[in-house]
Coordinates of C-alpha atoms and ligand atoms in Angstrom, one line a residue:
M1 CA 20.3 -12.1 9.3
S2 CA 20.0 -11.4 13.2
D3 CA 16.6 -13.0 14.6
G4 CA 16.3 -10.2 17.5
N5 CA 13.1 -7.8 17.6
P6 CA 13.8 -4.3 16.5
H7 CA 10.4 -3.7 17.1
G8 CA 9.9 -3.9 19.9
T9 CA 7.0 -6.6 19.6
G10 CA 7.5 -9.3 21.6
L11 CA 8.3 -11.7 18.8
T12 CA 11.7 -12.7 17.1
R13 CA 11.9 -12.4 13.5
G14 CA 11.2 -15.8 13.2
Q15 CA 7.8 -15.5 15.1
L16 CA 7.1 -13.0 13.8
L17 CA 7.5 -13.8 10.6
H18 CA 5.5 -17.3 11.5
E19 CA 2.7 -15.0 12.7
M20 CA 2.1 -13.8 8.7
G21 CA 1.5 -16.6 8.5
L22 CA 3.9 -17.2 5.1
T23 CA 3.0 -18.9 2.4
S24 CA 6.0 -21.3 0.9
Q25 CA 6.5 -19.0 -1.9
W26 CA 7.8 -16.8 1.0
R27 CA 9.5 -18.9 2.7
L28 CA 11.2 -20.8 0.0
R29 CA 12.3 -17.2 -1.6
E30 CA 13.8 -16.2 2.2
Q31 CA 15.5 -19.7 2.3
A32 CA 17.3 -19.1 -0.9
V33 CA 18.2 -15.7 0.0
E34 CA 19.1 -17.4 3.4
G35 CA 21.0 -19.5 1.9
R36 CA 22.9 -17.3 0.3
A37 CA 23.8 -15.7 3.0
G38 CA 24.9 -18.6 4.9
K39 CA 22.5 -18.4 7.5
A40 CA 19.4 -21.0 9.5
A41 CA 15.8 -21.3 8.0
L42 CA 13.6 -19.0 10.2
A43 CA 10.1 -20.7 11.4
P44 CA 9.9 -21.2 15.6
P45 CA 8.6 -23.4 17.6
P46 CA 5.2 -24.0 16.9
A47 CA 4.6 -23.7 20.5
A48 CA 6.0 -20.1 21.7
I49 CA 3.3 -19.2 18.8
P50 CA 0.0 -18.0 19.9
A51 CA 1.0 -16.3 23.4
A52 CA 3.8 -14.9 21.6
A53 CA 1.0 -13.1 18.9
S54 CA -1.2 -12.1 21.8
A55 CA 1.2 -10.4 23.7
A56 CA 2.4 -8.3 20.0
T57 CA -0.6 -7.8 19.7
A58 CA -1.6 -6.5 22.5
A59 CA 1.6 -4.3 23.0
I60 CA 0.1 -2.8 19.8
E61 CA -3.8 -2.3 20.7
A62 CA -2.3 -0.3 24.1
T63 CA -0.5 2.0 21.5
P64 CA -2.1 5.1 20.4
L65 CA -2.6 4.6 16.5
G66 CA -0.4 7.6 15.9
E67 CA 1.9 7.7 18.8
V68 CA 5.3 7.5 16.2
G69 CA 3.6 9.1 13.5
E70 CA 1.2 12.2 12.6
A71 CA -1.4 13.0 11.1
V72 CA -1.7 13.8 7.5
E73 CA -4.1 14.5 4.8
L74 CA -3.0 14.2 1.1
L75 CA -0.6 16.6 -1.3
A76 CA -2.7 19.4 -1.7
P77 CA -3.2 19.1 -5.6
A78 CA -0.9 20.4 -8.3
P79 CA -1.5 23.6 -10.3
V80 CA -2.9 23.0 -13.3
A81 CA -1.3 21.1 -16.1
S82 CA -1.9 23.2 -19.4
N83 CA -3.8 20.1 -21.4
A84 CA -6.4 20.1 -18.3
A85 CA -10.0 20.7 -18.6
L86 CA -11.0 22.1 -15.6
P87 CA -9.9 24.3 -13.1
V88 CA -8.1 22.4 -10.1
V89 CA -10.8 23.5 -6.8
D90 CA -13.5 22.1 -10.1
R91 CA -11.6 19.4 -11.0
E92 CA -11.1 18.6 -7.2
Q93 CA -14.6 19.1 -6.7
Q94 CA -15.9 17.5 -9.0
I95 CA -14.1 13.9 -8.6
A96 CA -14.5 14.4 -5.0
R97 CA -18.3 13.3 -6.2
L98 CA -17.3 10.1 -8.1
D99 CA -19.2 6.8 -8.0
W100 CA -17.0 4.0 -8.8
D101 CA -18.6 4.4 -12.6
G102 CA -18.0 8.2 -12.4
L103 CA -14.0 7.6 -11.8
Q104 CA -13.5 4.8 -13.7
H105 CA -15.0 7.0 -16.7
S106 CA -12.8 10.4 -15.3
V107 CA -9.7 7.9 -15.0
A108 CA -10.3 6.6 -18.5
E109 CA -10.4 10.9 -20.1
C110 CA -8.7 11.6 -18.0
R111 CA -5.5 14.8 -20.0
A112 CA -4.4 16.9 -17.2
C113 CA -0.9 15.3 -16.9
G114 CA 1.6 14.5 -19.7
L115 CA 1.3 11.0 -19.1
C116 CA -2.0 10.5 -20.7
Q117 CA 0.0 10.9 -24.1
E118 CA 1.6 7.5 -23.9
R119 CA -0.5 5.7 -22.2
R120 CA -2.7 2.2 -23.6
Q121 CA -5.2 2.9 -21.2
A122 CA -5.3 4.2 -17.3
V123 CA -5.2 1.8 -14.5
L124 CA -8.0 2.7 -12.3
G125 CA -7.1 0.3 -9.6
V126 CA -9.4 -3.2 -9.7
G127 CA -10.5 -5.4 -6.0
D128 CA -12.8 -5.4 -3.9
R129 CA -14.5 -2.1 -3.6
R130 CA -15.6 -2.7 0.1
A131 CA -11.7 -4.4 1.3
E132 CA -10.6 -3.7 4.7
W133 CA -7.2 -3.9 3.6
L134 CA -6.0 -1.1 0.7
F135 CA -2.5 -1.5 -1.0
I136 CA -1.4 1.5 -3.0
G137 CA 1.8 1.8 -5.6
E138 CA 3.4 3.5 -7.7
G139 CA 2.3 4.0 -11.5
P140 CA 1.0 1.4 -14.4
G141 CA 4.3 -0.4 -15.4
V142 CA 4.5 -2.0 -19.5
E143 CA 1.9 -4.0 -18.3
E144 CA 0.0 -2.9 -16.2
D145 CA -0.9 -0.8 -19.3
A146 CA -1.3 -3.4 -21.6
R147 CA -3.8 -5.2 -19.3
G148 CA -5.6 -2.3 -17.1
E149 CA -5.1 -4.1 -14.1
P150 CA -2.2 -2.8 -11.5
F151 CA 0.1 -5.1 -10.2
V152 CA -0.1 -7.5 -12.3
G153 CA 4.0 -8.0 -14.5
P154 CA 6.6 -9.8 -11.5
A155 CA 6.3 -7.0 -8.9
G156 CA 2.4 -7.8 -8.9
K157 CA 3.9 -11.9 -8.3
L158 CA 5.7 -10.5 -5.3
L159 CA 2.8 -8.6 -4.4
D160 CA 0.7 -10.7 -4.7
A161 CA 2.6 -13.7 -2.9
M162 CA 3.6 -10.7 0.0
L163 CA -0.6 -10.6 0.2
A164 CA -0.4 -14.9 0.5
A165 CA 2.1 -14.5 3.3
I166 CA -0.5 -12.4 5.3
D167 CA -3.5 -14.7 4.3
L168 CA -4.7 -12.0 1.7
Q169 CA -5.9 -12.7 -1.5
R170 CA -5.8 -9.7 -4.7
G171 CA -10.1 -8.8 -5.4
E172 CA -11.0 -10.7 -1.2
N173 CA -11.2 -8.0 1.2
V174 CA -8.0 -6.0 -0.7
Y175 CA -8.3 -3.1 -3.4
I176 CA -4.5 -1.8 -5.0
A177 CA -4.5 1.0 -6.6
N178 CA -1.7 3.6 -7.6
A179 CA -0.4 7.1 -6.8
V180 CA -0.6 7.6 -10.9
K181 CA -3.3 6.0 -13.4
C182 CA -0.8 6.2 -15.9
R183 CA 2.0 4.5 -16.9
P184 CA 5.1 7.0 -16.9
P185 CA 7.4 6.0 -20.0
G186 CA 10.2 4.2 -19.6
N187 CA 8.8 2.9 -16.6
R188 CA 10.2 5.7 -15.1
T189 CA 9.4 7.2 -11.3
P190 CA 6.1 9.4 -11.5
E191 CA 6.9 13.4 -10.9
S192 CA 5.6 14.9 -7.5
A193 CA 3.6 17.5 -9.8
E194 CA 2.2 14.3 -11.8
I195 CA 1.2 12.6 -8.4
A196 CA -0.4 15.7 -7.2
T197 CA -2.4 16.1 -10.6
C198 CA -3.4 12.2 -9.7
A199 CA -4.3 12.5 -6.4
P200 CA -7.8 13.7 -6.2
Y201 CA -8.5 10.4 -7.8
L202 CA -6.6 8.4 -5.2
R203 CA -8.4 10.4 -2.9
R204 CA -11.4 9.4 -4.6
Q205 CA -10.8 5.5 -3.9
I206 CA -10.0 6.2 -0.6
A207 CA -13.7 7.8 0.5
L208 CA -15.4 5.4 -1.8
I209 CA -13.5 2.4 0.0
R210 CA -13.4 3.5 3.3
P211 CA -10.7 0.8 3.9
R212 CA -9.3 -0.3 7.5
L213 CA -5.9 0.0 7.2
I214 CA -3.9 1.8 4.2
V215 CA -0.2 0.7 3.0
L216 CA 2.2 2.1 0.9
L217 CA 4.1 0.3 -1.2
G218 CA 7.7 2.8 -2.2
R219 CA 8.3 5.8 -2.4
A220 CA 6.2 7.7 -5.1
A221 CA 2.8 5.8 -2.5
A222 CA 4.5 7.7 0.2
N223 CA 4.6 11.0 -1.6
A224 CA 1.0 10.5 -2.4
V225 CA -0.5 9.9 0.3
L226 CA 2.1 11.8 3.2
G227 CA 4.0 14.2 1.6
D228 CA 7.5 14.1 1.1
I229 CA 8.0 14.5 4.6
G230 CA 11.2 12.0 4.4
S231 CA 13.3 8.7 3.5
L232 CA 11.6 5.7 2.9
A233 CA 13.7 3.7 5.8
S234 CA 12.3 6.9 8.1
L235 CA 8.6 5.7 7.6
R236 CA 8.7 2.4 7.4
G237 CA 7.4 1.0 11.5
K238 CA 5.5 4.5 11.7
T239 CA 1.5 4.7 12.1
F240 CA 0.4 7.7 10.1
E241 CA -2.9 9.1 10.2
Y242 CA -4.9 9.3 6.6
R243 CA -8.0 11.8 6.7
D244 CA -9.9 13.3 4.4
A245 CA -11.9 16.0 3.5
D246 CA -14.6 15.0 5.8
S247 CA -12.8 14.9 9.3
A248 CA -15.5 14.1 11.2
K249 CA -14.4 10.3 10.3
T250 CA -12.3 7.9 11.5
A251 CA -9.0 8.6 10.7
I252 CA -7.5 5.5 9.2
P253 CA -4.2 4.4 10.0
V254 CA -2.1 4.2 7.2
L255 CA 2.0 2.4 7.2
V256 CA 4.6 2.1 4.8
S257 CA 6.6 -0.7 3.3
Y258 CA 9.1 -0.9 0.2
H259 CA 7.3 -1.0 -3.5
P260 CA 8.1 -5.2 -4.5
A261 CA 10.2 -4.0 -7.1
Y262 CA 12.6 -2.4 -5.3
L263 CA 12.6 -6.2 -3.1
L264 CA 12.9 -8.2 -6.3
R265 CA 16.2 -6.6 -6.8
T266 CA 17.2 -5.9 -3.1
L267 CA 16.8 -9.1 -1.4
Q268 CA 17.8 -8.8 1.7
D269 CA 15.7 -6.0 2.3
K270 CA 13.1 -8.5 1.6
A271 CA 13.2 -9.9 5.3
K272 CA 11.8 -6.2 6.5
A273 CA 8.7 -6.3 4.3
W274 CA 7.8 -10.0 5.7
E275 CA 8.3 -7.0 9.6
D276 CA 6.2 -4.6 7.8
L277 CA 3.0 -7.1 6.3
C278 CA 3.3 -8.3 9.9
R279 CA 2.4 -5.5 11.7
A280 CA -0.1 -4.3 9.1
R281 CA -2.3 -8.0 10.2
M282 CA -1.2 -7.2 14.4
L283 CA -2.3 -3.3 13.3
M284 CA -5.2 -4.7 11.8
R285 CA -6.0 -6.8 14.4
A286 CA -6.2 -4.4 16.1
T287 CA -8.5 -1.6 15.1
T288 CA -10.8 -4.2 14.2
T289 CA -10.6 -5.0 18.2
T290 CA -11.2 -1.3 18.6
A291 CA -13.6 -0.8 16.4
S292 CA -15.9 -4.1 17.4
L293 CA -15.5 -2.7 21.0
P294 CA -18.6 -1.3 22.8
A295 CA -19.0 2.2 22.8
Ligands
URA1 N1 4.4 -1.5 -10.0 C1 3.8 -0.8 -9.5 O1 3.6 0.7 -8.3 N2 2.0 -0.5 -9.6 C2 2.3 -0.8 -10.5 O2 0.3 -1.4 -10.9 C3 2.8 -2.3 -10.9 C4 4.3 -2.0 -10.8

């Protein structure tokens, strides 16, 4: 692994990791990987951090959101599945008006696609409903299906560590949702039609939360929010914008990173995920600074 600076932030990789406030859990795992690869630990000298970090933040502040990304909207809904109770437009409009209780109830009762047939329960999401951070994964796995909460299995433990690495915690200024609310049988990847059928629920969650930043974890989440616009590798490192139907509202910046389950299988890409998280944190700081500037 090089210690170079592929993102033009002015920081070395070690400084990026330090800027992320990496926890010992993350650091230990990375050191284990590094150890296997025979490379040195990454922590930079502490004195180098503040100037470098503020330079990186300034670089992001000077970069308009979406400069390298695009303004995008969620995918149009799929044609109505045969077991859906309502025509697609009515269903969309109805979901778009729901409050949290209504959303919870509607998701629990949803039979709009075949995923309902094998679920134990639908999994809406978890966390702070006024969170600035929204993380979106793929769909519930077997443990999530059993417990009714996203990311509680092994991938969830890694996600918690990733959150801790940037001083975040599940439930505190963080909301976690999935592209689809019901477990795909055998933990398969949800199909595009299933993602699109579930998209009104995700849209409504975003509208209710109004996060400051959305982080898409993996290809299914990227497909759900950005559409099928490229490989994960091509989407990483860019800033997209999410706009809902009420385009008068400020666009929400969107980043794409790896899914934690993928990272559990592909240890060498953890460092790239750290870079993504670091970038997310800097972007959050930049949007917070911009939002608090006088008009
Ligand atoms: N993977 C996901 O994408 N979401 C979960 O909730 C659990 C695992």
